[in-house]
Amino acid sequence: MGNTKKGMELFIYIAVAYGITFLMGLLMWYGSRNNLDLSIFPNAQMFYPAAGVMTAVLCTRKKDALIPKGFYILFLSVTVILAVLAVLSVLKPYEMVQVGNGYVLPLWLWVLQLLLIGSGIAGWIILLATKKEKRRAYGLCWNNSATSWFCVFLFLALYMFWTLLAVWSSGEWAVMGSIMTNPTTWIQIAALPVNFFILYTAFFGEEYGWRYYLQPLLQKRFGARGGVLLLGVVWGIWHLPVDLFYYTQDSQLLMVLAQQVTCITLGIFFAYTYMKTDNIWVPVALHFLNNNLIPIISNNYTSSVLENQTMTWNELLVSAVVNGLIFGVFLFAKPFRRAAQE
């Protein structure tokens, strides 16, 4: 009976996390063919992995009194609304709203921003009101504070090193100098902690599905290292709709391969921090930093900073080498060695 229940949980998780993602991919294909704004789709997609976990838990563990139902129900409700907004952004693409002094924004994008902010604040309130034993039972506690903060600062140091290597390989030192002397850069950096506490839900949506739920399952079946490598591959595959229809319009194969490089190597480091801390909020914070440092170091603060990218084979090769050296080497770190011996 136990194996049957676990099998049903996994089936529900996959159906939500992957099924909805690829169904939405059909709408993204339609939207890309008609030059529509698809920016809501990546935001909504980030919620599906955690929604898969929560749906599976609520369906298969109905008698478990430790389920943090308040937080789960909030998160699932937001996920449904985001999916509806994504559909509406394609079916009713030209609905606009004036949000300031003559500033016009697509209605669905405006609703998205309000929803993310409101749900982020509501989520913290519900979590703080939830008993600690419930949060602990479902991986929602902040654990091992000193080690957790060490992992966050280690990631920042590695990310800065990665950035310097990227600048060195491209020779764009003058561009980096102008970015670092721009006051806006430092304002955006200072705002990161505040933005995280408001906009964490999307990054939690991915990490609760990948690191909290799927990583232990794959490691149990394929080993500490093999499970994490496989997780990187399936995480990359999950990105296919945004890779093909949002991130690029002319470098699809390169983008898919680059996504695999990123998900495998960065996934190794995220897995390392989760194994070291048993704190899901660490990879959530790292995922947030990884995504939100991109507009800062690229000096592009528009919503389309990740959209319509162009990539070359040389850039892909450099990315594979650099990411492998900086993040991939953590596959041989102590948490993996210890887990492999158990």
mmCIF file of C-alpha atoms in Angstrom:
data_model
loop_
_atom_site.group_PDB
_atom_site.id
_atom_site.type_symbol
_atom_site.label_atom_id
_atom_site.label_comp_id
_atom_site.label_asym_id
_atom_site.label_seq_id
_atom_site.Cartn_x
_atom_site.Cartn_y
_atom_site.Cartn_z
ATOM 1 C CA MET A 1 0.000 0.000 0.000
ATOM 2 C CA GLY A 2 2.873 2.356 0.856
ATOM 3 C CA ASN A 3 4.509 1.912 -2.545
ATOM 4 C CA THR A 4 1.153 2.413 -4.252
ATOM 5 C CA LYS A 5 0.637 5.710 -2.430
ATOM 6 C CA LYS A 6 4.162 6.891 -3.267
ATOM 7 C CA GLY A 7 3.602 5.936 -6.893
ATOM 8 C CA MET A 8 0.372 7.924 -6.980
ATOM 9 C CA GLU A 9 2.130 10.925 -5.410
ATOM 10 C CA LEU A 10 4.823 10.829 -8.069
ATOM 11 C CA PHE A 11 2.251 10.459 -10.848
ATOM 12 C CA ILE A 12 0.300 13.501 -9.620
ATOM 13 C CA TYR A 13 3.500 15.497 -9.229
ATOM 14 C CA ILE A 14 4.615 14.742 -12.790
ATOM 15 C CA ALA A 15 1.131 15.393 -14.188
ATOM 16 C CA VAL A 16 1.061 18.873 -12.656
ATOM 17 C CA ALA A 17 4.721 19.902 -12.917
ATOM 18 C CA TYR A 18 5.242 18.613 -16.458
ATOM 19 C CA GLY A 19 1.739 18.130 -17.830
ATOM 20 C CA ILE A 20 0.607 21.710 -17.292
ATOM 21 C CA THR A 21 4.005 23.046 -18.402
ATOM 22 C CA PHE A 22 3.860 21.327 -21.789
ATOM 23 C CA LEU A 23 0.173 22.071 -22.320
ATOM 24 C CA MET A 24 1.006 25.731 -21.770
ATOM 25 C CA GLY A 25 3.851 25.228 -24.215
ATOM 26 C CA LEU A 26 1.259 24.808 -26.971
ATOM 27 C CA LEU A 27 -0.142 28.237 -26.137
ATOM 28 C CA MET A 28 3.385 29.655 -26.037
ATOM 29 C CA TRP A 29 3.979 28.270 -29.528
ATOM 30 C CA TYR A 30 0.789 29.967 -30.728
ATOM 31 C CA GLY A 31 1.743 33.208 -29.013
ATOM 32 C CA SER A 32 5.261 33.208 -30.461
ATOM 33 C CA ARG A 33 3.855 32.655 -33.959
ATOM 34 C CA ASN A 34 1.666 35.735 -33.481
ATOM 35 C CA ASN A 35 4.297 37.920 -31.752
ATOM 36 C CA LEU A 36 2.346 38.110 -28.497
ATOM 37 C CA ASP A 37 3.754 39.002 -25.084
ATOM 38 C CA LEU A 38 4.551 35.702 -23.328
ATOM 39 C CA SER A 39 6.173 37.086 -20.179
ATOM 40 C CA ILE A 40 3.480 35.702 -17.859
ATOM 41 C CA PHE A 41 4.161 32.105 -18.939
ATOM 42 C CA PRO A 42 7.666 31.761 -17.398
ATOM 43 C CA ASN A 43 6.415 33.290 -14.142
ATOM 44 C CA ALA A 44 3.458 30.916 -13.970
ATOM 45 C CA GLN A 45 5.591 27.910 -14.948
ATOM 46 C CA MET A 46 7.849 28.411 -11.925
ATOM 47 C CA PHE A 47 4.879 27.630 -9.663
ATOM 48 C CA TYR A 48 3.992 24.269 -11.205
ATOM 49 C CA PRO A 49 6.632 22.022 -9.539
ATOM 50 C CA ALA A 50 5.643 23.019 -5.990
ATOM 51 C CA ALA A 51 1.981 22.911 -7.006
ATOM 52 C CA GLY A 52 2.595 19.326 -8.105
ATOM 53 C CA VAL A 53 4.036 18.434 -4.696
ATOM 54 C CA MET A 54 1.220 20.111 -2.810
ATOM 55 C CA THR A 55 -1.521 18.586 -4.956
ATOM 56 C CA ALA A 56 0.024 15.139 -4.530
ATOM 57 C CA VAL A 57 0.291 15.535 -0.744
ATOM 58 C CA LEU A 58 -3.259 16.825 -0.327
ATOM 59 C CA CYS A 59 -4.650 13.998 -2.476
ATOM 60 C CA THR A 60 -2.714 11.097 -0.950
ATOM 61 C CA ARG A 61 -2.167 12.112 2.687
ATOM 62 C CA LYS A 62 -5.626 13.324 3.643
ATOM 63 C CA LYS A 63 -5.343 12.053 7.218
ATOM 64 C CA ASP A 64 -1.993 13.728 7.931
ATOM 65 C CA ALA A 65 -2.674 16.456 10.496
ATOM 66 C CA LEU A 66 0.787 17.966 9.952
ATOM 67 C CA ILE A 67 0.123 19.159 6.394
ATOM 68 C CA PRO A 68 0.467 22.993 6.334
ATOM 69 C CA LYS A 69 -2.853 23.317 4.518
ATOM 70 C CA GLY A 70 -3.138 27.094 4.805
ATOM 71 C CA PHE A 71 0.117 27.731 2.964
ATOM 72 C CA TYR A 72 -0.559 24.954 0.474
ATOM 73 C CA ILE A 73 -4.037 26.228 -0.378
ATOM 74 C CA LEU A 74 -2.749 29.788 -0.832
ATOM 75 C CA PHE A 75 0.027 28.605 -3.121
ATOM 76 C CA LEU A 76 -2.262 26.386 -5.196
ATOM 77 C CA SER A 77 -4.822 29.195 -5.535
ATOM 78 C CA VAL A 78 -2.149 31.581 -6.811
ATOM 79 C CA THR A 79 -0.911 28.919 -9.247
ATOM 80 C CA VAL A 80 -4.392 28.491 -10.728
ATOM 81 C CA ILE A 81 -4.823 32.246 -11.115
ATOM 82 C CA LEU A 82 -1.409 32.562 -12.786
ATOM 83 C CA ALA A 83 -2.262 29.786 -15.238
ATOM 84 C CA VAL A 84 -5.525 31.574 -16.090
ATOM 85 C CA LEU A 85 -3.662 34.876 -16.559
ATOM 86 C CA ALA A 86 -1.209 33.163 -18.901
ATOM 87 C CA VAL A 87 -4.080 31.820 -21.020
ATOM 88 C CA LEU A 88 -5.821 35.204 -21.051
ATOM 89 C CA SER A 89 -2.598 36.955 -22.108
ATOM 90 C CA VAL A 90 -2.791 34.970 -25.357
ATOM 91 C CA LEU A 91 -6.559 34.922 -25.876
ATOM 92 C CA LYS A 92 -7.066 38.589 -24.872
ATOM 93 C CA PRO A 93 -3.609 40.043 -25.556
ATOM 94 C CA TYR A 94 -4.498 43.689 -26.072
ATOM 95 C CA GLU A 95 -6.225 44.455 -22.776
ATOM 96 C CA MET A 96 -4.341 47.437 -21.303
ATOM 97 C CA VAL A 97 -4.467 49.418 -18.061
ATOM 98 C CA GLN A 98 -3.085 52.834 -17.131
ATOM 99 C CA VAL A 99 -0.998 52.509 -13.954
ATOM 100 C CA GLY A 100 0.595 55.940 -13.695
ATOM 101 C CA ASN A 101 1.220 59.238 -15.438
ATOM 102 C CA GLY A 102 0.358 58.070 -18.908
ATOM 103 C CA TYR A 103 2.155 54.768 -18.333
ATOM 104 C CA VAL A 104 0.216 51.912 -19.902
ATOM 105 C CA LEU A 105 0.819 48.272 -19.022
ATOM 106 C CA PRO A 106 -0.799 45.071 -20.312
ATOM 107 C CA LEU A 107 -3.648 44.289 -17.926
ATOM 108 C CA TRP A 108 -2.569 40.714 -17.269
ATOM 109 C CA LEU A 109 1.028 41.753 -16.512
ATOM 110 C CA TRP A 110 -0.233 44.344 -14.042
ATOM 111 C CA VAL A 111 -2.419 41.752 -12.325
ATOM 112 C CA LEU A 112 0.580 39.397 -12.240
ATOM 113 C CA GLN A 113 2.709 41.934 -10.395
ATOM 114 C CA LEU A 114 -0.007 42.638 -7.822
ATOM 115 C CA LEU A 115 -0.638 38.924 -7.357
ATOM 116 C CA LEU A 116 3.031 38.078 -6.781
ATOM 117 C CA ILE A 117 3.463 40.857 -4.235
ATOM 118 C CA GLY A 118 0.213 40.108 -2.422
ATOM 119 C CA SER A 119 0.746 36.351 -2.323
ATOM 120 C CA GLY A 120 4.336 36.792 -1.133
ATOM 121 C CA ILE A 121 3.259 38.859 1.860
ATOM 122 C CA ALA A 122 0.281 36.602 2.586
ATOM 123 C CA GLY A 123 2.536 33.558 2.394
ATOM 124 C CA TRP A 124 4.860 34.850 5.117
ATOM 125 C CA ILE A 125 1.896 35.702 7.346
ATOM 126 C CA ILE A 126 0.458 32.198 6.954
ATOM 127 C CA LEU A 127 3.827 30.543 7.506
ATOM 128 C CA LEU A 128 4.479 32.533 10.662
ATOM 129 C CA ALA A 129 1.029 31.576 11.931
ATOM 130 C CA THR A 130 1.617 27.882 11.156
ATOM 131 C CA LYS A 131 2.849 25.698 13.999
ATOM 132 C CA LYS A 132 6.539 24.872 13.829
ATOM 133 C CA GLU A 133 5.961 21.117 13.789
ATOM 134 C CA LYS A 134 3.885 21.486 10.623
ATOM 135 C CA ARG A 135 6.519 23.633 8.937
ATOM 136 C CA ARG A 136 9.248 21.219 9.967
ATOM 137 C CA ALA A 137 7.307 18.137 8.811
ATOM 138 C CA TYR A 138 7.050 19.547 5.285
ATOM 139 C CA GLY A 139 10.426 21.209 4.920
ATOM 140 C CA LEU A 140 9.368 24.806 5.461
ATOM 141 C CA CYS A 141 11.629 25.704 8.403
ATOM 142 C CA TRP A 142 14.834 27.741 8.281
ATOM 143 C CA ASN A 143 17.499 25.302 9.531
ATOM 144 C CA ASN A 144 21.230 25.468 10.328
ATOM 145 C CA SER A 145 21.378 29.243 10.219
ATOM 146 C CA ALA A 146 25.167 29.737 10.220
ATOM 147 C CA THR A 147 25.778 27.109 7.527
ATOM 148 C CA SER A 148 22.833 28.402 5.503
ATOM 149 C CA TRP A 149 24.201 31.946 5.457
ATOM 150 C CA PHE A 150 27.634 30.597 4.553
ATOM 151 C CA CYS A 151 26.127 28.883 1.495
ATOM 152 C CA VAL A 152 24.391 32.082 0.408
ATOM 153 C CA PHE A 153 27.588 34.140 0.617
ATOM 154 C CA LEU A 154 29.582 31.363 -1.036
ATOM 155 C CA PHE A 155 27.192 31.456 -3.975
ATOM 156 C CA LEU A 156 27.536 35.239 -4.250
ATOM 157 C CA ALA A 157 31.331 34.930 -4.290
ATOM 158 C CA LEU A 158 31.203 32.212 -6.952
ATOM 159 C CA TYR A 159 28.695 34.203 -8.995
ATOM 160 C CA MET A 160 30.950 37.254 -8.954
ATOM 161 C CA PHE A 161 33.891 35.090 -9.985
ATOM 162 C CA TRP A 162 31.764 33.628 -12.788
ATOM 163 C CA THR A 163 30.881 37.169 -13.909
ATOM 164 C CA LEU A 164 34.533 38.241 -13.969
ATOM 165 C CA LEU A 165 35.455 35.203 -16.056
ATOM 166 C CA ALA A 166 32.623 35.988 -18.477
ATOM 167 C CA VAL A 167 33.777 39.604 -18.788
ATOM 168 C CA TRP A 168 37.390 38.488 -19.239
ATOM 169 C CA SER A 169 36.456 36.048 -22.010
ATOM 170 C CA SER A 170 34.456 38.746 -23.835
ATOM 171 C CA GLY A 171 36.896 41.584 -23.160
ATOM 172 C CA GLU A 172 34.086 43.944 -22.128
ATOM 173 C CA TRP A 173 35.850 45.506 -19.145
ATOM 174 C CA ALA A 174 34.727 49.026 -20.101
ATOM 175 C CA VAL A 175 31.076 47.943 -20.107
ATOM 176 C CA MET A 176 31.448 46.291 -16.703
ATOM 177 C CA GLY A 177 33.157 49.404 -15.368
ATOM 178 C CA SER A 178 30.276 51.619 -16.454
ATOM 179 C CA ILE A 179 27.788 49.241 -14.828
ATOM 180 C CA MET A 180 29.668 49.168 -11.522
ATOM 181 C CA THR A 181 29.945 52.977 -11.409
ATOM 182 C CA ASN A 182 26.241 53.411 -12.120
ATOM 183 C CA PRO A 183 24.326 54.339 -8.907
ATOM 184 C CA THR A 184 21.318 52.342 -10.138
ATOM 185 C CA THR A 185 23.408 49.187 -9.920
ATOM 186 C CA TRP A 186 24.005 49.622 -6.210
ATOM 187 C CA ILE A 187 20.405 50.639 -5.550
ATOM 188 C CA GLN A 188 19.240 47.432 -7.231
ATOM 189 C CA ILE A 189 21.742 45.358 -5.229
ATOM 190 C CA ALA A 190 20.614 46.971 -1.978
ATOM 191 C CA ALA A 191 16.992 46.221 -2.878
ATOM 192 C CA LEU A 192 17.597 42.486 -3.405
ATOM 193 C CA PRO A 193 16.843 41.398 0.208
ATOM 194 C CA VAL A 194 13.558 43.320 0.235
ATOM 195 C CA ASN A 195 12.598 42.022 -3.190
ATOM 196 C CA PHE A 196 13.297 38.460 -2.087
ATOM 197 C CA PHE A 197 10.904 38.632 0.849
ATOM 198 C CA ILE A 198 8.201 40.002 -1.438
ATOM 199 C CA LEU A 199 8.799 37.964 -4.601
ATOM 200 C CA TYR A 200 10.114 34.635 -3.286
ATOM 201 C CA THR A 201 7.059 32.570 -4.239
ATOM 202 C CA ALA A 202 8.083 31.785 -7.832
ATOM 203 C CA PHE A 203 11.536 30.587 -6.761
ATOM 204 C CA PHE A 204 10.034 28.584 -3.930
ATOM 205 C CA GLY A 205 7.726 27.120 -6.578
ATOM 206 C CA GLU A 206 10.653 25.561 -8.395
ATOM 207 C CA GLU A 207 12.898 24.589 -5.492
ATOM 208 C CA TYR A 208 10.169 22.950 -3.406
ATOM 209 C CA GLY A 209 9.443 20.748 -6.392
ATOM 210 C CA TRP A 210 13.020 20.026 -7.483
ATOM 211 C CA ARG A 211 15.201 20.043 -4.391
ATOM 212 C CA TYR A 212 12.715 19.237 -1.606
ATOM 213 C CA TYR A 213 10.652 16.580 -3.394
ATOM 214 C CA LEU A 214 12.330 15.160 -6.493
ATOM 215 C CA GLN A 215 15.987 15.270 -5.456
ATOM 216 C CA PRO A 216 15.657 12.796 -2.536
ATOM 217 C CA LEU A 217 13.612 10.421 -4.703
ATOM 218 C CA LEU A 218 16.167 10.380 -7.500
ATOM 219 C CA GLN A 219 19.098 10.112 -5.114
ATOM 220 C CA LYS A 220 17.501 7.153 -3.390
ATOM 221 C CA ARG A 221 17.059 5.409 -6.746
ATOM 222 C CA PHE A 222 20.211 6.478 -8.621
ATOM 223 C CA GLY A 223 22.668 7.428 -5.883
ATOM 224 C CA ALA A 224 23.743 10.747 -4.390
ATOM 225 C CA ARG A 225 25.589 11.929 -7.482
ATOM 226 C CA GLY A 226 23.632 10.104 -10.184
ATOM 227 C CA GLY A 227 20.322 11.343 -8.815
ATOM 228 C CA VAL A 228 21.444 14.973 -8.844
ATOM 229 C CA LEU A 229 22.841 14.710 -12.376
ATOM 230 C CA LEU A 230 19.577 13.164 -13.569
ATOM 231 C CA LEU A 231 17.648 15.888 -11.758
ATOM 232 C CA GLY A 232 19.635 18.479 -13.703
ATOM 233 C CA VAL A 233 18.662 16.812 -16.971
ATOM 234 C CA VAL A 234 14.937 16.578 -16.179
ATOM 235 C CA TRP A 235 15.002 20.135 -14.806
ATOM 236 C CA GLY A 236 16.483 21.280 -18.112
ATOM 237 C CA ILE A 237 13.887 19.353 -20.123
ATOM 238 C CA TRP A 238 11.148 21.033 -18.082
ATOM 239 C CA HIS A 239 12.396 24.377 -19.477
ATOM 240 C CA LEU A 240 11.759 23.359 -23.115
ATOM 241 C CA PRO A 241 8.686 25.577 -23.694
ATOM 242 C CA VAL A 242 10.416 28.745 -22.463
ATOM 243 C CA ASP A 243 13.650 27.758 -24.216
ATOM 244 C CA LEU A 244 11.938 27.347 -27.579
ATOM 245 C CA PHE A 245 9.334 30.097 -27.497
ATOM 246 C CA TYR A 246 10.537 32.758 -25.049
ATOM 247 C CA TYR A 247 14.285 32.812 -24.383
ATOM 248 C CA THR A 248 15.217 32.773 -28.073
ATOM 249 C CA GLN A 249 13.720 32.888 -31.543
ATOM 250 C CA ASP A 250 16.771 31.919 -33.607
ATOM 251 C CA SER A 251 19.061 29.797 -31.392
ATOM 252 C CA GLN A 252 16.702 27.080 -30.178
ATOM 253 C CA LEU A 253 19.135 24.147 -30.223
ATOM 254 C CA LEU A 254 21.874 26.164 -28.545
ATOM 255 C CA MET A 255 19.433 27.448 -25.926
ATOM 256 C CA VAL A 256 18.237 23.913 -25.113
ATOM 257 C CA LEU A 257 21.838 22.734 -24.731
ATOM 258 C CA ALA A 258 22.768 25.808 -22.686
ATOM 259 C CA GLN A 259 19.795 25.140 -20.423
ATOM 260 C CA GLN A 260 21.084 21.630 -19.811
ATOM 261 C CA VAL A 261 24.516 23.007 -18.904
ATOM 262 C CA THR A 262 22.985 25.525 -16.502
ATOM 263 C CA CYS A 263 20.531 23.127 -14.869
ATOM 264 C CA ILE A 264 23.070 20.349 -14.409
ATOM 265 C CA THR A 265 25.922 22.486 -13.053
ATOM 266 C CA LEU A 266 23.844 24.945 -11.042
ATOM 267 C CA GLY A 267 21.682 22.035 -9.914
ATOM 268 C CA ILE A 268 24.788 20.388 -8.456
ATOM 269 C CA PHE A 269 25.533 23.444 -6.338
ATOM 270 C CA PHE A 270 21.906 23.892 -5.271
ATOM 271 C CA ALA A 271 21.801 20.205 -4.305
ATOM 272 C CA TYR A 272 25.059 20.620 -2.373
ATOM 273 C CA THR A 273 23.622 23.493 -0.329
ATOM 274 C CA TYR A 274 20.375 21.637 0.348
ATOM 275 C CA MET A 275 22.192 18.492 1.473
ATOM 276 C CA LYS A 276 24.532 20.559 3.635
ATOM 277 C CA THR A 277 21.817 22.627 5.341
ATOM 278 C CA ASP A 278 18.552 20.641 5.065
ATOM 279 C CA ASN A 279 17.076 24.094 4.461
ATOM 280 C CA ILE A 280 14.969 24.549 1.314
ATOM 281 C CA TRP A 281 15.095 28.322 1.733
ATOM 282 C CA VAL A 282 18.791 28.303 0.817
ATOM 283 C CA PRO A 283 18.319 27.047 -2.779
ATOM 284 C CA VAL A 284 15.236 29.283 -2.993
ATOM 285 C CA ALA A 285 17.412 32.293 -2.132
ATOM 286 C CA LEU A 286 20.176 31.167 -4.500
ATOM 287 C CA HIS A 287 17.690 30.700 -7.350
ATOM 288 C CA PHE A 288 16.326 34.182 -6.658
ATOM 289 C CA LEU A 289 19.826 35.681 -6.661
ATOM 290 C CA ASN A 290 20.829 33.852 -9.834
ATOM 291 C CA ASN A 291 17.836 35.211 -11.758
ATOM 292 C CA ASN A 292 17.782 38.699 -10.283
ATOM 293 C CA LEU A 293 21.476 39.417 -10.632
ATOM 294 C CA ILE A 294 21.155 38.968 -14.411
ATOM 295 C CA PRO A 295 19.463 42.351 -15.063
ATOM 296 C CA ILE A 296 21.970 44.020 -12.740
ATOM 297 C CA ILE A 297 25.129 42.716 -14.397
ATOM 298 C CA SER A 298 23.612 43.194 -17.863
ATOM 299 C CA ASN A 299 22.337 46.698 -17.010
ATOM 300 C CA ASN A 300 18.956 45.779 -18.459
ATOM 301 C CA TYR A 301 16.046 46.232 -16.045
ATOM 302 C CA THR A 302 13.239 45.632 -18.517
ATOM 303 C CA SER A 303 10.893 42.658 -18.216
ATOM 304 C CA SER A 304 12.318 41.281 -21.473
ATOM 305 C CA VAL A 305 15.909 40.909 -20.245
ATOM 306 C CA LEU A 306 15.758 37.112 -20.750
ATOM 307 C CA GLU A 307 13.642 37.230 -23.903
ATOM 308 C CA ASN A 308 14.824 36.743 -27.502
ATOM 309 C CA GLN A 309 18.452 35.968 -26.698
ATOM 310 C CA THR A 310 21.002 34.996 -29.330
ATOM 311 C CA MET A 311 23.733 32.457 -28.609
ATOM 312 C CA THR A 312 26.790 31.084 -30.413
ATOM 313 C CA TRP A 313 28.551 27.735 -30.170
ATOM 314 C CA ASN A 314 31.581 29.472 -28.693
ATOM 315 C CA GLU A 315 29.448 31.003 -25.935
ATOM 316 C CA LEU A 316 27.943 27.601 -25.202
ATOM 317 C CA LEU A 317 31.395 26.031 -24.906
ATOM 318 C CA VAL A 318 32.639 28.785 -22.603
ATOM 319 C CA SER A 319 29.510 28.456 -20.467
ATOM 320 C CA ALA A 320 29.966 24.685 -20.154
ATOM 321 C CA VAL A 321 33.605 24.999 -19.101
ATOM 322 C CA VAL A 322 33.118 27.886 -16.694
ATOM 323 C CA ASN A 323 29.967 26.511 -15.070
ATOM 324 C CA GLY A 324 31.544 23.101 -14.772
ATOM 325 C CA LEU A 325 34.653 24.475 -13.080
ATOM 326 C CA ILE A 326 32.810 26.790 -10.708
ATOM 327 C CA PHE A 327 29.666 24.853 -9.803
ATOM 328 C CA GLY A 328 30.065 21.341 -11.202
ATOM 329 C CA VAL A 329 33.095 20.557 -9.020
ATOM 330 C CA PHE A 330 30.829 20.544 -5.959
ATOM 331 C CA LEU A 331 29.706 17.094 -7.071
ATOM 332 C CA PHE A 332 32.844 15.896 -5.259
ATOM 333 C CA ALA A 333 32.165 17.898 -2.079
ATOM 334 C CA LYS A 334 31.775 16.283 1.324
ATOM 335 C CA PRO A 335 27.949 16.002 1.406
ATOM 336 C CA PHE A 336 28.034 13.921 -1.790
ATOM 337 C CA ARG A 337 30.935 11.801 -0.608
ATOM 338 C CA ARG A 338 29.228 11.143 2.722
ATOM 339 C CA ALA A 339 25.897 10.308 1.090
ATOM 340 C CA ALA A 340 27.616 7.960 -1.372
ATOM 341 C CA GLN A 341 29.149 6.020 1.525
ATOM 342 C CA GLU A 342 25.879 5.578 3.418
#
